[in-house]
């Protein structure tokens, strides 16, 4: 299930199930979006990206969906594994043509054995 | 080499100290960044360097002073910090050709100000 802690929402899923992590972005003019995975003690790691002219993009076990109408991104992870346990951030290219990315609040994914 | 290397990994400094954080990449990336991350929070942009020139300063206090000596190195000089500046400081880089590239992040420097 999903719960909201003091600072970081947490999603707990059983190993082998699919995970869906959601993100609301802020700027309707943002044209490029990225999902990052951050494990404890490490920097964020690029997972998958999507441009605003697309509504879906698939990678290996991951799919990103973009709904520009409601400024919403989701990350779907198929057959979730223990190694998927981490904090997941979405990031938007806040100002097109610059190098400024704004990160969402993040979701902690816990995979239960 | 596909990494961004940050040193030191951990740093404890007093409020009157001067210290520097270092970041290095050899991927030919021409944009480099400093982010600050507090516990359970997303990274917050501090500075952006593009072709070794400062292009974005997110109204960061002057006790943080960035420097980009060459296209592979990025420093963050620290002076007279406050305990609330304790955080994970992340360096990142990206290719210069267009803004639509994800960053490559380093593992960060965990800074504690006492």
Short mmCIF file of C-alpha atoms in Angstrom, two decimals:
data_model
loop_
_atom_site.label_atom_id
_atom_site.label_comp_id
_atom_site.label_asym_id
_atom_site.label_seq_id
_atom_site.Cartn_x
_atom_site.Cartn_y
_atom_site.Cartn_z
CA UNK A 1 0.00 0.00 0.00
CA UNK A 2 0.94 3.68 -0.14
CA UNK A 3 1.45 5.95 2.81
CA UNK A 4 2.62 9.48 3.25
CA UNK A 5 5.20 10.02 5.94
CA UNK A 6 6.34 13.31 7.36
CA UNK A 7 8.56 13.98 4.37
CA UNK A 8 8.63 11.10 1.93
CA UNK A 9 5.74 9.06 0.57
CA UNK A 10 6.38 5.32 0.75
CA UNK A 11 5.11 2.58 -1.53
CA UNK A 12 5.38 -1.02 -0.31
CA UNK A 13 5.00 -3.82 -2.85
CA UNK A 14 5.47 -7.57 -2.80
CA UNK A 15 8.41 -8.97 -4.72
CA UNK A 16 7.26 -9.95 -8.19
CA UNK A 17 4.36 -7.51 -8.28
CA UNK A 18 4.26 -4.44 -10.50
CA UNK A 19 4.95 -1.01 -8.98
CA UNK A 20 3.51 2.31 -10.05
CA UNK A 21 5.13 5.49 -8.78
CA UNK A 22 3.44 8.79 -9.49
CA UNK A 23 4.69 12.34 -9.83
CA UNK A 24 3.01 15.68 -10.39
CA UNK A 25 5.16 18.23 -12.15
CA UNK A 26 4.86 21.96 -11.88
CA UNK A 27 5.53 23.67 -15.19
CA UNK A 28 3.19 23.09 -18.12
CA UNK A 29 5.95 24.34 -20.43
CA UNK A 30 8.44 21.66 -19.31
CA UNK A 31 9.33 19.56 -22.33
CA UNK A 32 11.61 16.83 -21.00
CA UNK A 33 11.28 14.57 -17.98
CA UNK A 34 13.50 12.05 -16.27
CA UNK A 35 13.06 9.41 -13.59
CA UNK A 36 15.93 8.86 -11.19
CA UNK A 37 16.58 6.12 -8.66
CA UNK A 38 18.54 6.95 -5.52
CA UNK A 39 19.83 4.21 -3.27
CA UNK A 40 21.00 4.90 0.24
CA UNK A 41 24.36 6.65 0.31
CA UNK A 42 24.49 7.14 -3.45
CA UNK A 43 23.72 9.84 -5.95
CA UNK A 44 20.62 9.66 -8.16
CA UNK A 45 20.88 7.27 -11.09
CA UNK A 46 19.18 7.86 -14.46
CA UNK A 47 16.43 5.31 -15.19
CA UNK A 48 14.40 6.54 -18.14
CA UNK A 49 13.41 9.77 -19.83
CA UNK A 50 10.55 11.03 -21.97
CA UNK A 51 9.98 14.08 -24.13
CA UNK A 52 6.77 16.05 -24.10
CA UNK A 53 5.85 14.95 -27.64
CA UNK A 54 5.43 11.39 -26.34
CA UNK A 55 2.96 9.92 -23.87
CA UNK A 56 4.68 6.60 -23.23
CA UNK A 57 8.17 5.20 -23.34
CA UNK A 58 9.37 1.73 -22.42
CA UNK A 59 12.69 0.49 -21.16
CA UNK A 60 13.82 -2.74 -19.66
CA UNK A 61 11.18 -3.57 -17.00
CA UNK A 62 10.26 0.13 -16.73
CA UNK A 63 7.66 2.25 -18.49
CA UNK A 64 7.11 5.98 -18.13
CA UNK A 65 3.72 7.53 -18.88
CA UNK A 66 3.20 11.24 -19.40
CA UNK A 67 -0.15 13.00 -19.13
CA UNK A 68 0.38 16.64 -20.05
CA UNK A 69 -3.26 17.54 -19.52
CA UNK A 70 -2.97 17.02 -15.78
CA UNK A 71 0.83 17.46 -15.54
CA UNK A 72 1.37 13.93 -14.31
CA UNK A 73 4.13 11.39 -14.76
CA UNK A 74 4.18 7.80 -13.69
CA UNK A 75 6.89 5.15 -13.53
CA UNK A 76 5.85 1.54 -13.82
CA UNK A 77 8.24 -1.18 -12.74
CA UNK A 78 7.39 -4.71 -13.83
CA UNK A 79 8.12 -7.72 -11.63
CA UNK A 80 9.58 -5.63 -8.83
CA UNK A 81 12.77 -7.02 -7.32
CA UNK A 82 14.50 -6.36 -3.97
CA UNK A 83 17.17 -4.39 -5.82
CA UNK A 84 14.48 -1.92 -6.87
CA UNK A 85 14.16 -0.71 -3.28
CA UNK A 86 15.22 2.94 -3.35
CA UNK A 87 13.87 6.48 -3.50
CA UNK A 88 12.54 7.48 -6.91
CA UNK A 89 12.48 11.07 -8.13
CA UNK A 90 10.98 12.58 -11.21
CA UNK A 91 12.68 15.64 -12.66
CA UNK A 92 11.43 18.18 -15.20
CA UNK A 93 13.45 20.38 -17.49
CA UNK A 94 11.97 23.47 -15.94
CA UNK A 95 13.14 25.94 -18.55
CA UNK A 96 13.51 24.64 -22.07
CA UNK A 97 16.92 25.20 -23.56
CA UNK A 98 18.63 25.57 -20.21
CA UNK A 99 20.20 23.01 -17.95
CA UNK A 100 17.88 23.57 -15.05
CA UNK A 101 16.06 20.52 -13.75
CA UNK A 102 13.63 20.57 -10.86
CA UNK A 103 13.10 17.41 -8.86
CA UNK A 104 9.81 16.18 -7.46
CA UNK A 105 9.41 15.27 -3.81
CA UNK A 106 10.34 11.61 -4.27
CA UNK A 107 8.77 8.27 -3.36
CA UNK A 108 10.42 5.52 -1.33
CA UNK A 109 9.80 2.07 -2.80
CA UNK A 110 10.04 -0.84 -0.37
CA UNK A 111 10.01 -4.32 -1.83
CA UNK A 112 8.70 -6.97 0.54
CA UNK A 113 10.04 -10.51 0.26
CA UNK B 1 35.12 6.49 -17.88
CA UNK B 2 31.42 7.08 -17.24
CA UNK B 3 31.61 8.36 -13.70
CA UNK B 4 31.47 11.58 -11.76
CA UNK B 5 33.91 11.40 -8.85
CA UNK B 6 33.43 13.49 -5.74
CA UNK B 7 35.88 13.98 -2.90
CA UNK B 8 35.84 13.80 0.01
CA UNK B 9 32.95 11.41 0.67
CA UNK B 10 32.48 12.76 4.18
CA UNK B 11 33.50 16.11 5.67
CA UNK B 12 33.06 17.57 9.14
CA UNK B 13 33.91 21.24 9.50
CA UNK B 14 33.55 23.98 12.06
CA UNK B 15 31.72 27.20 11.37
CA UNK B 16 34.98 29.14 11.06
CA UNK B 17 36.70 26.66 8.75
CA UNK B 18 37.40 26.95 5.04
CA UNK B 19 37.10 23.76 3.03
CA UNK B 20 36.54 22.72 -0.57
CA UNK B 21 34.52 20.00 -2.25
CA UNK B 22 35.87 18.56 -5.48
CA UNK B 23 34.18 16.99 -8.47
CA UNK B 24 35.76 15.44 -11.55
CA UNK B 25 34.44 13.88 -14.76
CA UNK B 26 36.20 12.64 -17.90
CA UNK B 27 33.19 12.08 -20.15
CA UNK B 28 33.70 15.26 -22.14
CA UNK B 29 30.59 16.79 -20.60
CA UNK B 30 30.56 20.57 -20.80
CA UNK B 31 27.79 21.28 -18.27
CA UNK B 32 28.41 20.69 -14.57
CA UNK B 33 26.19 21.23 -11.57
CA UNK B 34 26.12 21.47 -7.80
CA UNK B 35 23.03 20.26 -5.95
CA UNK B 36 22.27 20.25 -2.23
CA UNK B 37 20.17 17.46 -0.75
CA UNK B 38 18.77 17.40 2.77
CA UNK B 39 17.58 14.13 4.30
CA UNK B 40 14.36 12.78 2.76
CA UNK B 41 14.20 15.72 0.36
CA UNK B 42 14.85 16.01 -3.37
CA UNK B 43 18.09 17.54 -4.67
CA UNK B 44 17.96 21.34 -4.95
CA UNK B 45 19.92 23.08 -7.67
CA UNK B 46 22.65 25.47 -6.50
CA UNK B 47 24.87 26.26 -9.50
CA UNK B 48 25.19 25.42 -13.18
CA UNK B 49 28.38 25.77 -15.20
CA UNK B 50 28.29 25.69 -18.96
CA UNK B 51 31.59 25.66 -20.84
CA UNK B 52 33.36 26.52 -17.59
CA UNK B 53 31.29 29.66 -17.09
CA UNK B 54 28.71 30.12 -14.37
CA UNK B 55 25.31 30.21 -16.06
CA UNK B 56 22.90 29.69 -13.16
CA UNK B 57 23.21 30.70 -9.50
CA UNK B 58 20.04 29.84 -7.61
CA UNK B 59 20.46 32.70 -5.12
CA UNK B 60 22.93 30.68 -3.10
CA UNK B 61 24.54 32.48 -0.10
CA UNK B 62 28.05 33.79 -0.74
CA UNK B 63 29.51 31.42 1.86
CA UNK B 64 29.31 28.89 -1.01
CA UNK B 65 31.68 29.77 -3.83
CA UNK B 66 31.83 27.59 -6.95
CA UNK B 67 34.80 27.35 -9.28
CA UNK B 68 35.31 25.55 -12.57
CA UNK B 69 39.08 25.48 -13.30
CA UNK B 70 38.66 23.43 -16.49
CA UNK B 71 36.11 21.33 -18.34
CA UNK B 72 36.73 18.28 -16.13
CA UNK B 73 36.80 19.84 -12.68
CA UNK B 74 34.29 21.60 -10.49
CA UNK B 75 34.97 22.85 -6.98
CA UNK B 76 32.74 24.21 -4.26
CA UNK B 77 34.56 26.39 -1.74
CA UNK B 78 32.99 26.62 1.70
CA UNK B 79 33.55 29.34 4.27
CA UNK B 80 31.76 30.34 7.47
CA UNK B 81 29.02 27.77 7.04
CA UNK B 82 26.11 27.28 9.41
CA UNK B 83 24.88 24.02 10.95
CA UNK B 84 21.82 24.17 8.68
CA UNK B 85 24.17 23.83 5.70
CA UNK B 86 24.79 20.23 6.72
CA UNK B 87 23.59 18.11 3.81
CA UNK B 88 24.62 15.83 0.97
CA UNK B 89 26.26 17.87 -1.79
CA UNK B 90 25.90 16.31 -5.20
CA UNK B 91 27.85 17.10 -8.32
CA UNK B 92 26.49 16.18 -11.74
CA UNK B 93 27.44 16.62 -15.38
CA UNK B 94 25.67 16.42 -18.73
CA UNK B 95 26.57 16.75 -22.41
CA UNK B 96 26.52 20.27 -23.71
CA UNK B 97 24.63 19.56 -26.90
CA UNK B 98 21.12 20.52 -25.93
CA UNK B 99 19.38 20.52 -22.61
CA UNK B 100 17.56 17.25 -23.08
CA UNK B 101 20.00 14.90 -21.43
CA UNK B 102 19.90 13.33 -18.06
CA UNK B 103 22.60 14.07 -15.58
CA UNK B 104 25.29 11.74 -14.42
CA UNK B 105 25.55 12.22 -10.67
CA UNK B 106 28.41 11.58 -8.33
CA UNK B 107 27.85 9.82 -5.02
CA UNK B 108 28.05 13.08 -3.13
CA UNK B 109 29.91 14.57 -0.20
CA UNK B 110 28.17 14.21 3.16
CA UNK B 111 28.89 17.52 4.91
CA UNK B 112 28.39 18.10 8.62
CA UNK B 113 28.88 21.61 10.02
CA UNK B 114 29.49 21.72 13.77
#
